[in-house]
Coordinates of C-alpha atoms in Angstrom, one line a residue:
X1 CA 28.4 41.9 -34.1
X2 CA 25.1 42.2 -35.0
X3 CA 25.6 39.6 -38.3
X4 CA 27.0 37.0 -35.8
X5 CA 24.1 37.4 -33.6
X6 CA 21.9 36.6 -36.7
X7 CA 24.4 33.4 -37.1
X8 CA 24.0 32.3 -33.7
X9 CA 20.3 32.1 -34.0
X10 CA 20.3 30.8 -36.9
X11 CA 22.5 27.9 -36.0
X12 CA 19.6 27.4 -32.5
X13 CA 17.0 27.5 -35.4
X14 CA 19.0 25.0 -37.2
X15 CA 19.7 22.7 -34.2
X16 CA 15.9 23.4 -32.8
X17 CA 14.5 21.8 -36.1
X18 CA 17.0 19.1 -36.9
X19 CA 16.5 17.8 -32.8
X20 CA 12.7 17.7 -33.9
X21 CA 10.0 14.8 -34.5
X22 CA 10.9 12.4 -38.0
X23 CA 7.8 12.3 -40.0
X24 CA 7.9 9.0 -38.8
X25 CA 7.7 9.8 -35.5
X26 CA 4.8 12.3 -36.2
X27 CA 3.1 9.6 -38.2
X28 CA 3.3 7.2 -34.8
X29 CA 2.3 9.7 -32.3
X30 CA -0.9 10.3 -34.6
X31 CA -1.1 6.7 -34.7
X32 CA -1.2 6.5 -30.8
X33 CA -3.7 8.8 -30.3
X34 CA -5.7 7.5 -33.1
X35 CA -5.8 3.7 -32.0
X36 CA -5.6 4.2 -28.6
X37 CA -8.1 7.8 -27.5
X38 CA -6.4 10.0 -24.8
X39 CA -6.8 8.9 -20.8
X40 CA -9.2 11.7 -19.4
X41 CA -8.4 13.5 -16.8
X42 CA -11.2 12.3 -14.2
X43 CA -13.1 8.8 -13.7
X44 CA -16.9 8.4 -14.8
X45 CA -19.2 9.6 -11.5
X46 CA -16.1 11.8 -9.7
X47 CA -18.4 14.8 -10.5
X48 CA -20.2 14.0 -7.8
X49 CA -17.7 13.4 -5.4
X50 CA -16.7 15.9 -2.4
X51 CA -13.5 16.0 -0.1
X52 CA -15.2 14.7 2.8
X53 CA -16.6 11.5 0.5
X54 CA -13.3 10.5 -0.5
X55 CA -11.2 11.2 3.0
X56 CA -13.6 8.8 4.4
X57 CA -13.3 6.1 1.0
X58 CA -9.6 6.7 1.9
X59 CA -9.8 5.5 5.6
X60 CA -12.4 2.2 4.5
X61 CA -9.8 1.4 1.8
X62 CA -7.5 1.0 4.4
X63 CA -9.4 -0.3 7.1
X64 CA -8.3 -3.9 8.1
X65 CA -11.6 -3.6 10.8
X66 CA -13.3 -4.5 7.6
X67 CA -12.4 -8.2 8.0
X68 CA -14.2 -10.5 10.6
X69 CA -10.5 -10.5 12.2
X70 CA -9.5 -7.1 11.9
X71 CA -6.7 -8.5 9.4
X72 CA -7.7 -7.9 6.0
X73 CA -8.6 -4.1 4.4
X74 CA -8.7 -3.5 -0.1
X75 CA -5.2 -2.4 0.7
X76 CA -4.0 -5.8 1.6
X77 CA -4.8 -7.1 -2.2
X78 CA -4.8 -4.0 -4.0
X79 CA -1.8 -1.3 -2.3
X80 CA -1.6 1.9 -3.7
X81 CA 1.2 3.3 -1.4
X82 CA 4.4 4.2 -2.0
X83 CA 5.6 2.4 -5.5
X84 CA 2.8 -0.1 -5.1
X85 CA 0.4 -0.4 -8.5
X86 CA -2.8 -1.3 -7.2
X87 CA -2.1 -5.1 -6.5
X88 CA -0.3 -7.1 -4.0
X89 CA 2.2 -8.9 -6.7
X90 CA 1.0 -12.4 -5.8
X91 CA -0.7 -15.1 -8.1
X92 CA -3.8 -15.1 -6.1
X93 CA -4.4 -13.7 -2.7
X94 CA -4.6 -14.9 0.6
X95 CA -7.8 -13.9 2.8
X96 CA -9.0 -13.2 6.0
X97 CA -9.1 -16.6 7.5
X98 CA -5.6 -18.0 5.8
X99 CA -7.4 -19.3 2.2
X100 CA -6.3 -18.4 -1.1
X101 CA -9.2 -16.5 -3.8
X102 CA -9.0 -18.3 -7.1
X103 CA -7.9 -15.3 -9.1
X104 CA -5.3 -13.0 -9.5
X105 CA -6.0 -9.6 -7.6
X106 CA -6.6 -7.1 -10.4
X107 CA -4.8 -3.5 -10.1
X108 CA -7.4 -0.7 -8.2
X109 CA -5.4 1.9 -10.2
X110 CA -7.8 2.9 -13.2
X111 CA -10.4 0.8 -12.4
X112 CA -12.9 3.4 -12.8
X113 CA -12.6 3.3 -16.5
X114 CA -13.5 -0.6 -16.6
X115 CA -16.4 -0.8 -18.5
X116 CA -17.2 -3.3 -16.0
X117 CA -15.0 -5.1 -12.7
X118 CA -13.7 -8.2 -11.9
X119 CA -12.3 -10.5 -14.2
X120 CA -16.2 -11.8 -15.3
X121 CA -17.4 -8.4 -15.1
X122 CA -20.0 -9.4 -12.2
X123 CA -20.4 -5.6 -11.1
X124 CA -21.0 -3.0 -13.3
X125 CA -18.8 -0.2 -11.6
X126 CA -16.7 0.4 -8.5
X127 CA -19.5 0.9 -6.1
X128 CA -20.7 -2.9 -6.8
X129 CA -17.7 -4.1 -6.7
X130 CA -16.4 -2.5 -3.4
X131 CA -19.5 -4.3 -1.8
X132 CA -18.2 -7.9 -3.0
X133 CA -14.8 -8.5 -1.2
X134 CA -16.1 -7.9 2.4
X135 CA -18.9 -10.3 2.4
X136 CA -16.5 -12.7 0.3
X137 CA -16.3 -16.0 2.7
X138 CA -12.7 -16.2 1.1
X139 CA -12.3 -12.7 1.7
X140 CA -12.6 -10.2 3.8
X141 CA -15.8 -12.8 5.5
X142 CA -17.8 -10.4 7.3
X143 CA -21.1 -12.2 7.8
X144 CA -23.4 -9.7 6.8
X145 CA -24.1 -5.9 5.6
X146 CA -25.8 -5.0 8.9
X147 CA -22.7 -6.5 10.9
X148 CA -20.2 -4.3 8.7
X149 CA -23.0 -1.7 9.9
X150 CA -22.6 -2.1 13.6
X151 CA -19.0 -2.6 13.9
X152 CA -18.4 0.8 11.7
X153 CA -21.6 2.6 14.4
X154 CA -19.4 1.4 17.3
X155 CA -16.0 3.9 15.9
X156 CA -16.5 7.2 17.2
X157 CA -14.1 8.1 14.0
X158 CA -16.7 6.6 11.4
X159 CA -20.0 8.1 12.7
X160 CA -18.0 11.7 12.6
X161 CA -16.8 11.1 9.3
X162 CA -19.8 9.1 8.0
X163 CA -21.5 12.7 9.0
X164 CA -19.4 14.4 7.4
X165 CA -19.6 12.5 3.7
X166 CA -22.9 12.2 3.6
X167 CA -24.9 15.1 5.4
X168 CA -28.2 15.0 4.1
X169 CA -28.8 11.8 4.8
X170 CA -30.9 10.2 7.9
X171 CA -29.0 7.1 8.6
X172 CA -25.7 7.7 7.6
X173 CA -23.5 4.7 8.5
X174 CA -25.2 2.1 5.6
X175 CA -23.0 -0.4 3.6
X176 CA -24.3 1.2 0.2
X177 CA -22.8 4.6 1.6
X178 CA -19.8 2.7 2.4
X179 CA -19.2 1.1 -1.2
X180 CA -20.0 4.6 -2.6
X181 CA -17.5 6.1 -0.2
X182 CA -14.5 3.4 -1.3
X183 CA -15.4 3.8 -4.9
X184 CA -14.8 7.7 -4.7
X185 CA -11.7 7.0 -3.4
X186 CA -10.6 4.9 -6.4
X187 CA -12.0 7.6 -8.8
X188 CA -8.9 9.4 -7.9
X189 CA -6.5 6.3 -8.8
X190 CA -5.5 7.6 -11.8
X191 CA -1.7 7.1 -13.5
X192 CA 0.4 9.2 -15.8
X193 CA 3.1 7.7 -17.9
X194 CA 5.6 8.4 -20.5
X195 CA 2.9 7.2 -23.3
X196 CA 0.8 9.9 -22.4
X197 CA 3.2 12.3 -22.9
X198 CA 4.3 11.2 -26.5
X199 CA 1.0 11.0 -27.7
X200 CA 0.4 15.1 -26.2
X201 CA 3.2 15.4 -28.8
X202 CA 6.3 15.2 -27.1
X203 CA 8.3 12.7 -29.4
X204 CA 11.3 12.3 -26.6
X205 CA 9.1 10.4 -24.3
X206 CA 9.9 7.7 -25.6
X207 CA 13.0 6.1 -26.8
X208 CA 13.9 5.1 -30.0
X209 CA 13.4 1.3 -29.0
X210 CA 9.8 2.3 -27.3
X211 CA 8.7 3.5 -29.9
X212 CA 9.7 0.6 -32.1
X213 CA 7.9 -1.7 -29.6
X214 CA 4.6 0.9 -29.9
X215 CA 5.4 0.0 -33.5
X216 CA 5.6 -4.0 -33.0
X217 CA 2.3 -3.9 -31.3
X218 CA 0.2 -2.4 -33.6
X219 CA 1.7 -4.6 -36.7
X220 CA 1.6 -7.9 -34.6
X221 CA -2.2 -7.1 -33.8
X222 CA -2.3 -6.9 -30.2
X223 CA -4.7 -3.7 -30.5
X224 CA -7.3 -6.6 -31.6
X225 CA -7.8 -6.5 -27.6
X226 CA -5.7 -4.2 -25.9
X227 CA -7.3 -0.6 -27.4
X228 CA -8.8 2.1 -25.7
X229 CA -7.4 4.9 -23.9
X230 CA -6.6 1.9 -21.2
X231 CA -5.0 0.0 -23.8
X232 CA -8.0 -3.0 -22.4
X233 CA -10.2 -3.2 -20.0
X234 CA -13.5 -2.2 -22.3
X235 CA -14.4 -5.7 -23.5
X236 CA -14.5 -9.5 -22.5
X237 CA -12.3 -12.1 -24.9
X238 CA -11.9 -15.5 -24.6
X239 CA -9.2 -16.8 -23.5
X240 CA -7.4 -18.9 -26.2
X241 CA -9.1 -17.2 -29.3
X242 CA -6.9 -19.3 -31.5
X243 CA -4.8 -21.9 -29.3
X244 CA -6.3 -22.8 -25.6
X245 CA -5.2 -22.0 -22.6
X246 CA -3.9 -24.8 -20.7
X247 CA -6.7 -23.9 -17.5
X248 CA -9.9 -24.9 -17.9
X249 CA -10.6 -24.8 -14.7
X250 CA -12.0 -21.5 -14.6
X251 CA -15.0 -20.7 -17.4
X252 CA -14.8 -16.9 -16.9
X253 CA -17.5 -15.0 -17.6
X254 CA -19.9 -18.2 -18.9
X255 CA -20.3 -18.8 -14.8
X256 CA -22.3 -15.5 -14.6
X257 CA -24.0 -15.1 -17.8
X258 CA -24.6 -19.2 -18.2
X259 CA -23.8 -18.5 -21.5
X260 CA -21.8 -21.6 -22.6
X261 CA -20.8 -19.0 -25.8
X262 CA -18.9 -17.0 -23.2
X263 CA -17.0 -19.8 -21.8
X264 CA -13.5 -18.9 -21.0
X265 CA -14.0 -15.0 -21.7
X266 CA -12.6 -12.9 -19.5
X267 CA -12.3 -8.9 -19.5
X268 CA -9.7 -8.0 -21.2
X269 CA -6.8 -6.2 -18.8
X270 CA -5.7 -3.1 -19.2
X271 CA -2.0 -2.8 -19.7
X272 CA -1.2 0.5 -18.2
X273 CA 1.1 -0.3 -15.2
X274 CA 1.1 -3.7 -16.4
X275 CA 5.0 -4.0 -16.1
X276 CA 4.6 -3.3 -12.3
X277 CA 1.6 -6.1 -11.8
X278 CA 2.9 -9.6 -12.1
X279 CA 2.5 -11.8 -12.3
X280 CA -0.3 -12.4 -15.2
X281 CA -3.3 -13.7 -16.4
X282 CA -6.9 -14.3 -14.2
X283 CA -5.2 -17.5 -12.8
X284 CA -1.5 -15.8 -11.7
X285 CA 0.8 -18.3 -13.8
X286 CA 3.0 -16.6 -15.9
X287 CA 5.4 -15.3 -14.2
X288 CA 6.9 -12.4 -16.6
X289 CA 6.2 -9.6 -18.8
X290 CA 7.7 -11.2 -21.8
X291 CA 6.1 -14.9 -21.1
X292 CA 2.9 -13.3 -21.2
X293 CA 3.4 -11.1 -24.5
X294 CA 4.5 -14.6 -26.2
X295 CA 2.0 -16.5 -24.6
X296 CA -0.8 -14.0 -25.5
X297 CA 0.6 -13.9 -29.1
X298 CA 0.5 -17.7 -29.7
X299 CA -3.6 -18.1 -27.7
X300 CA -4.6 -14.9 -29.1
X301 CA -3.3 -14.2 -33.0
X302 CA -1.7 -17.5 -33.4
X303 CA 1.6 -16.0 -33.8
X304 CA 5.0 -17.4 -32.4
X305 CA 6.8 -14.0 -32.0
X306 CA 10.4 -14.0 -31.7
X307 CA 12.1 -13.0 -28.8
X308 CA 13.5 -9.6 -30.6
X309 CA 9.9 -8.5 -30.8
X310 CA 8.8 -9.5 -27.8
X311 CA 11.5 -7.7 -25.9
X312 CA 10.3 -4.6 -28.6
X313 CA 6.6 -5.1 -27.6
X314 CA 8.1 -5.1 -23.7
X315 CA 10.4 -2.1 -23.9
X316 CA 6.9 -0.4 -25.2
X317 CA 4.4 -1.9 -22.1
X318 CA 7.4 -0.4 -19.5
X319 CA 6.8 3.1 -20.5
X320 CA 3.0 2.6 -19.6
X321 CA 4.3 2.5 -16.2
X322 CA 3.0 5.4 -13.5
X323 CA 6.1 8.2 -13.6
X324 CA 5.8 8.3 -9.9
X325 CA 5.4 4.3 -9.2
X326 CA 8.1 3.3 -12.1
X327 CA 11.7 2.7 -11.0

Protein backbone atom coordinates (compact mmCIF):
# COMPACT_ATOMS: atom_id res chain seq x y z
CA UNK A 1 0.00 0.00 0.00
CA UNK A 2 2.26 2.36 1.13
CA UNK A 3 4.72 1.81 -2.23
CA UNK A 4 1.63 2.53 -4.40
CA UNK A 5 0.95 5.60 -2.57
CA UNK A 6 4.58 6.71 -3.36
CA UNK A 7 3.53 5.73 -7.19
CA UNK A 8 0.62 7.69 -7.22
CA UNK A 9 2.43 10.80 -6.17
CA UNK A 10 4.90 10.29 -8.11
CA UNK A 11 2.87 9.98 -11.30
CA UNK A 12 0.94 13.82 -9.92
CA UNK A 13 4.71 14.95 -9.67
CA UNK A 14 5.25 13.61 -13.02
CA UNK A 15 1.96 15.05 -14.65
CA UNK A 16 2.38 18.45 -12.40
CA UNK A 17 5.85 19.09 -14.22
CA UNK A 18 5.25 17.75 -17.67
CA UNK A 19 1.66 20.26 -17.71
CA UNK A 20 4.32 23.10 -16.82
CA UNK A 21 5.69 26.26 -18.70
CA UNK A 22 8.20 25.26 -22.05
CA UNK A 23 11.34 27.16 -21.63
CA UNK A 24 9.96 28.83 -24.33
CA UNK A 25 7.10 29.90 -22.75
CA UNK A 26 9.24 31.09 -19.72
CA UNK A 27 11.50 32.83 -22.12
CA UNK A 28 8.18 34.91 -23.47
CA UNK A 29 6.56 35.60 -20.19
CA UNK A 30 10.06 37.29 -19.24
CA UNK A 31 9.91 38.81 -22.45
CA UNK A 32 6.45 40.44 -21.64
CA UNK A 33 7.28 41.68 -18.54
CA UNK A 34 10.50 42.98 -19.79
CA UNK A 35 9.24 44.94 -22.94
CA UNK A 36 6.15 45.85 -21.70
CA UNK A 37 6.56 46.89 -17.33
CA UNK A 38 3.54 45.49 -15.18
CA UNK A 39 0.07 47.73 -15.09
CA UNK A 40 0.13 49.17 -11.37
CA UNK A 41 -2.35 48.70 -9.35
CA UNK A 42 -3.59 52.44 -8.80
CA UNK A 43 -3.56 55.60 -11.22
CA UNK A 44 -0.97 58.58 -10.69
CA UNK A 45 -2.83 61.19 -7.97
CA UNK A 46 -5.59 58.40 -6.56
CA UNK A 47 -3.56 58.80 -3.24
CA UNK A 48 -5.39 61.62 -2.72
CA UNK A 49 -8.63 60.58 -3.42
CA UNK A 50 -11.47 59.87 -0.69
CA UNK A 51 -14.99 57.95 -1.14
CA UNK A 52 -16.90 60.98 -1.01
CA UNK A 53 -14.55 62.55 -4.01
CA UNK A 54 -15.17 59.93 -6.31
CA UNK A 55 -19.15 59.13 -5.47
CA UNK A 56 -19.66 62.60 -6.51
CA UNK A 57 -16.94 62.15 -9.94
CA UNK A 58 -19.25 59.20 -10.37
CA UNK A 59 -22.64 61.19 -10.39
CA UNK A 60 -20.88 64.28 -12.81
CA UNK A 61 -19.61 61.47 -15.10
CA UNK A 62 -23.03 60.57 -15.56
CA UNK A 63 -24.69 63.69 -15.51
CA UNK A 64 -26.37 64.62 -18.85
CA UNK A 65 -27.36 68.24 -16.81
CA UNK A 66 -23.85 68.86 -17.81
CA UNK A 67 -25.00 69.81 -21.44
CA UNK A 68 -26.70 73.12 -22.24
CA UNK A 69 -29.77 70.58 -23.05
CA UNK A 70 -29.63 68.28 -20.32
CA UNK A 71 -28.75 65.60 -23.19
CA UNK A 72 -25.14 64.93 -23.21
CA UNK A 73 -22.99 63.66 -19.86
CA UNK A 74 -18.89 61.82 -20.40
CA UNK A 75 -20.95 58.69 -20.38
CA UNK A 76 -22.65 59.43 -23.64
CA UNK A 77 -18.99 59.27 -25.51
CA UNK A 78 -17.07 57.34 -23.12
CA UNK A 79 -19.62 54.32 -21.29
CA UNK A 80 -18.13 52.36 -18.79
CA UNK A 81 -21.28 50.33 -17.86
CA UNK A 82 -22.05 46.98 -18.22
CA UNK A 83 -19.66 45.48 -21.15
CA UNK A 84 -19.00 48.97 -22.42
CA UNK A 85 -14.99 49.87 -22.75
CA UNK A 86 -14.85 53.38 -22.17
CA UNK A 87 -16.13 54.65 -25.69
CA UNK A 88 -19.26 54.85 -27.48
CA UNK A 89 -18.09 52.50 -30.63
CA UNK A 90 -18.77 55.24 -33.18
CA UNK A 91 -16.23 56.87 -35.66
CA UNK A 92 -16.74 60.25 -34.14
CA UNK A 93 -19.40 61.40 -31.82
CA UNK A 94 -22.35 63.29 -31.94
CA UNK A 95 -22.84 66.28 -29.45
CA UNK A 96 -25.14 68.20 -27.56
CA UNK A 97 -26.76 70.21 -30.26
CA UNK A 98 -26.87 67.22 -33.12
CA UNK A 99 -22.96 67.94 -34.69
CA UNK A 100 -20.42 65.46 -35.05
CA UNK A 101 -16.51 66.14 -33.01
CA UNK A 102 -13.85 65.60 -35.57
CA UNK A 103 -12.22 62.64 -33.71
CA UNK A 104 -12.79 59.43 -32.58
CA UNK A 105 -13.84 59.29 -28.74
CA UNK A 106 -10.84 57.80 -26.96
CA UNK A 107 -11.58 54.91 -24.25
CA UNK A 108 -11.87 56.64 -20.37
CA UNK A 109 -10.65 53.22 -19.14
CA UNK A 110 -6.86 53.74 -18.21
CA UNK A 111 -6.63 57.07 -19.11
CA UNK A 112 -4.98 57.96 -15.97
CA UNK A 113 -1.85 56.44 -17.11
CA UNK A 114 -1.73 58.76 -20.37
CA UNK A 115 1.26 60.58 -20.09
CA UNK A 116 -0.93 63.21 -21.51
CA UNK A 117 -4.98 63.20 -23.06
CA UNK A 118 -6.52 63.66 -26.02
CA UNK A 119 -5.34 62.61 -29.23
CA UNK A 120 -2.77 66.03 -29.34
CA UNK A 121 -2.09 65.72 -25.85
CA UNK A 122 -3.67 69.35 -25.20
CA UNK A 123 -4.11 68.48 -21.25
CA UNK A 124 -1.72 67.16 -19.26
CA UNK A 125 -3.89 64.86 -16.98
CA UNK A 126 -7.48 63.96 -16.40
CA UNK A 127 -8.36 66.93 -14.44
CA UNK A 128 -7.60 69.23 -17.67
CA UNK A 129 -9.14 67.24 -19.64
CA UNK A 130 -12.48 66.70 -17.79
CA UNK A 131 -12.76 70.58 -18.09
CA UNK A 132 -12.60 70.53 -22.03
CA UNK A 133 -15.68 68.56 -23.25
CA UNK A 134 -18.30 70.67 -21.37
CA UNK A 135 -17.30 74.03 -22.63
CA UNK A 136 -16.70 72.20 -26.10
CA UNK A 137 -19.29 74.34 -28.58
CA UNK A 138 -19.40 70.82 -30.36
CA UNK A 139 -19.81 69.18 -27.13
CA UNK A 140 -21.37 69.19 -24.20
CA UNK A 141 -21.68 73.54 -25.14
CA UNK A 142 -22.23 74.91 -21.78
CA UNK A 143 -21.39 78.64 -22.22
CA UNK A 144 -19.30 79.18 -19.45
CA UNK A 145 -17.58 77.79 -16.07
CA UNK A 146 -19.71 79.98 -13.86
CA UNK A 147 -22.97 78.72 -15.73
CA UNK A 148 -21.91 74.97 -15.16
CA UNK A 149 -21.49 76.70 -11.53
CA UNK A 150 -25.01 77.85 -11.13
CA UNK A 151 -26.86 75.12 -12.65
CA UNK A 152 -24.89 72.55 -10.34
CA UNK A 153 -25.69 75.44 -6.90
CA UNK A 154 -29.35 75.10 -8.04
CA UNK A 155 -29.33 70.73 -7.26
CA UNK A 156 -30.01 70.29 -3.67
CA UNK A 157 -28.08 66.71 -4.53
CA UNK A 158 -24.79 68.62 -5.66
CA UNK A 159 -24.39 71.22 -2.88
CA UNK A 160 -24.86 68.08 -0.35
CA UNK A 161 -22.44 66.08 -2.08
CA UNK A 162 -20.10 68.96 -3.21
CA UNK A 163 -20.01 69.27 0.86
CA UNK A 164 -19.24 66.29 1.30
CA UNK A 165 -16.06 65.83 -1.29
CA UNK A 166 -14.58 68.78 -0.52
CA UNK A 167 -15.04 69.90 3.21
CA UNK A 168 -12.43 72.25 3.90
CA UNK A 169 -13.19 74.27 1.31
CA UNK A 170 -15.15 77.86 1.36
CA UNK A 171 -16.93 77.75 -1.90
CA UNK A 172 -17.43 74.32 -2.66
CA UNK A 173 -19.41 74.01 -5.90
CA UNK A 174 -16.27 75.50 -8.48
CA UNK A 175 -15.75 73.92 -11.97
CA UNK A 176 -11.96 73.11 -10.95
CA UNK A 177 -13.54 70.95 -7.97
CA UNK A 178 -15.76 69.49 -10.46
CA UNK A 179 -12.90 68.41 -13.02
CA UNK A 180 -11.00 67.14 -9.92
CA UNK A 181 -14.05 65.30 -8.87
CA UNK A 182 -14.57 63.48 -12.54
CA UNK A 183 -10.95 62.79 -12.80
CA UNK A 184 -11.07 60.77 -9.44
CA UNK A 185 -13.64 58.87 -10.70
CA UNK A 186 -11.63 57.77 -13.80
CA UNK A 187 -8.55 56.95 -11.41
CA UNK A 188 -10.55 53.93 -10.62
CA UNK A 189 -11.07 52.91 -14.44
CA UNK A 190 -8.65 50.39 -14.38
CA UNK A 191 -8.83 46.87 -16.52
CA UNK A 192 -7.45 43.42 -15.89
CA UNK A 193 -6.95 40.93 -18.65
CA UNK A 194 -5.55 37.63 -19.46
CA UNK A 195 -2.02 39.40 -20.42
CA UNK A 196 -1.66 40.39 -17.00
CA UNK A 197 -2.04 37.22 -15.72
CA UNK A 198 0.59 35.43 -18.01
CA UNK A 199 3.08 37.87 -17.40
CA UNK A 200 2.41 37.22 -13.20
CA UNK A 201 3.58 33.75 -14.44
CA UNK A 202 0.67 31.88 -15.19
CA UNK A 203 1.59 30.41 -18.78
CA UNK A 204 -2.22 29.07 -19.34
CA UNK A 205 -3.46 32.47 -19.78
CA UNK A 206 -2.93 32.51 -22.87
CA UNK A 207 -3.31 30.10 -25.67
CA UNK A 208 -0.97 28.62 -27.62
CA UNK A 209 -2.02 30.89 -30.67
CA UNK A 210 -1.87 34.06 -28.14
CA UNK A 211 1.07 33.65 -27.36
CA UNK A 212 2.27 33.16 -30.93
CA UNK A 213 0.65 36.47 -31.80
CA UNK A 214 2.52 38.12 -28.40
CA UNK A 215 5.39 36.47 -30.35
CA UNK A 216 4.41 38.12 -33.97
CA UNK A 217 4.36 41.53 -32.34
CA UNK A 218 7.50 41.78 -30.86
CA UNK A 219 9.41 40.36 -34.13
CA UNK A 220 7.27 42.47 -36.58
CA UNK A 221 8.24 45.66 -34.37
CA UNK A 222 5.07 46.93 -33.24
CA UNK A 223 6.72 47.59 -29.71
CA UNK A 224 8.50 50.58 -31.64
CA UNK A 225 5.14 52.35 -30.47
CA UNK A 226 2.97 50.29 -28.55
CA UNK A 227 5.30 49.67 -25.19
CA UNK A 228 4.70 50.40 -21.84
CA UNK A 229 2.73 48.77 -19.23
CA UNK A 230 -0.30 50.24 -21.53
CA UNK A 231 1.13 48.76 -24.43
CA UNK A 232 0.88 53.02 -25.82
CA UNK A 233 -0.37 55.77 -24.70
CA UNK A 234 3.29 57.29 -23.30
CA UNK A 235 4.38 59.09 -26.45
CA UNK A 236 3.17 61.00 -29.67
CA UNK A 237 4.18 59.41 -33.36
CA UNK A 238 3.42 60.52 -36.50
CA UNK A 239 1.06 59.16 -38.33
CA UNK A 240 2.59 57.56 -41.47
CA UNK A 241 6.25 57.18 -40.14
CA UNK A 242 7.03 55.42 -43.38
CA UNK A 243 3.92 55.45 -45.83
CA UNK A 244 1.20 58.44 -45.28
CA UNK A 245 -1.92 58.28 -44.06
CA UNK A 246 -4.43 58.95 -46.63
CA UNK A 247 -6.04 62.09 -44.10
CA UNK A 248 -4.42 65.14 -44.01
CA UNK A 249 -6.97 66.78 -42.91
CA UNK A 250 -6.12 66.69 -39.38
CA UNK A 251 -2.24 67.88 -38.42
CA UNK A 252 -2.43 66.36 -34.89
CA UNK A 253 -0.46 67.52 -32.42
CA UNK A 254 1.43 70.40 -34.85
CA UNK A 255 -2.07 72.48 -34.27
CA UNK A 256 -1.17 72.86 -30.51
CA UNK A 257 2.57 72.99 -30.44
CA UNK A 258 2.72 75.02 -34.06
CA UNK A 259 5.42 72.89 -34.56
CA UNK A 260 5.30 72.03 -38.27
CA UNK A 261 7.90 68.99 -37.12
CA UNK A 262 4.99 67.53 -35.20
CA UNK A 263 2.63 67.57 -38.02
CA UNK A 264 0.51 64.56 -38.13
CA UNK A 265 1.72 63.17 -34.65
CA UNK A 266 -0.64 61.89 -32.64
CA UNK A 267 -0.41 60.00 -29.13
CA UNK A 268 0.07 56.85 -29.56
CA UNK A 269 -3.17 54.64 -28.25
CA UNK A 270 -2.93 52.19 -25.88
CA UNK A 271 -4.12 48.83 -26.97
CA UNK A 272 -5.45 47.40 -23.88
CA UNK A 273 -9.22 46.83 -24.55
CA UNK A 274 -8.44 47.73 -27.97
CA UNK A 275 -10.47 44.73 -29.45
CA UNK A 276 -13.59 46.16 -27.75
CA UNK A 277 -13.00 49.99 -29.16
CA UNK A 278 -13.64 50.24 -32.81
CA UNK A 279 -13.55 51.37 -34.78
CA UNK A 280 -9.74 52.95 -35.08
CA UNK A 281 -7.49 55.49 -35.59
CA UNK A 282 -8.01 59.57 -34.43
CA UNK A 283 -10.33 59.94 -37.52
CA UNK A 284 -12.68 56.62 -36.96
CA UNK A 285 -12.04 54.94 -40.51
CA UNK A 286 -10.98 51.65 -40.20
CA UNK A 287 -13.37 49.68 -39.40
CA UNK A 288 -11.65 46.37 -37.83
CA UNK A 289 -9.09 45.05 -35.60
CA UNK A 290 -7.19 43.28 -38.34
CA UNK A 291 -7.47 46.40 -41.06
CA UNK A 292 -5.88 48.45 -38.50
CA UNK A 293 -2.95 45.94 -37.57
CA UNK A 294 -2.21 45.78 -41.49
CA UNK A 295 -2.72 49.28 -41.95
CA UNK A 296 -0.45 50.27 -39.07
CA UNK A 297 2.16 47.77 -40.30
CA UNK A 298 2.36 49.19 -43.88
CA UNK A 299 2.34 53.46 -42.39
CA UNK A 300 4.27 52.54 -39.50
CA UNK A 301 7.36 49.76 -40.31
CA UNK A 302 6.67 49.63 -43.94
CA UNK A 303 5.72 46.08 -43.76
CA UNK A 304 2.94 44.26 -45.79
CA UNK A 305 2.08 41.58 -43.13
CA UNK A 306 0.23 38.58 -44.27
CA UNK A 307 -2.97 37.84 -43.25
CA UNK A 308 -1.60 34.60 -41.03
CA UNK A 309 0.26 37.19 -38.94
CA UNK A 310 -2.15 39.55 -38.65
CA UNK A 311 -4.76 37.23 -37.44
CA UNK A 312 -1.60 36.05 -34.95
CA UNK A 313 -0.89 39.66 -33.90
CA UNK A 314 -5.12 39.86 -33.44
CA UNK A 315 -5.62 36.63 -31.48
CA UNK A 316 -2.80 38.45 -29.14
CA UNK A 317 -4.60 42.18 -28.91
CA UNK A 318 -8.15 40.03 -27.85
CA UNK A 319 -6.63 38.83 -24.74
CA UNK A 320 -5.85 42.49 -23.70
CA UNK A 321 -9.49 42.63 -23.30
CA UNK A 322 -11.06 43.51 -19.58
CA UNK A 323 -11.99 39.75 -18.08
CA UNK A 324 -15.15 41.35 -16.99
CA UNK A 325 -16.02 43.52 -20.30
CA UNK A 326 -14.65 40.65 -22.78
CA UNK A 327 -17.31 38.25 -24.25
Amino acid sequence: MKNSKILYLGLILALVSACGPSEKTKQLMQDAKTSFGILPEKMPGSEKDTPAKIALGEKLYFEKRLSINDSQSCSSCHGTLGKTAGVDNLPTSPGALGKNGDRNSPTSLNAGFHFVQFWDGRAADLKAQAKGPILNPVEMAMPSEAAVEKKLSEIAEYVDLFAKAFPDQDKKITYDNLAEAIAAFERTLITRDRFDEFQAGNHRALTSDEQKGLETFLSAGCIQCHNGPLLGGNSFRKLGQVNPYENTTDVGRSAVSKNDAEKYFFKVPSLRNIALTAPYFHDGKVATLPEAVKKMAYLQLGKELSSEEVDSIVSFLKALSDKNRSN
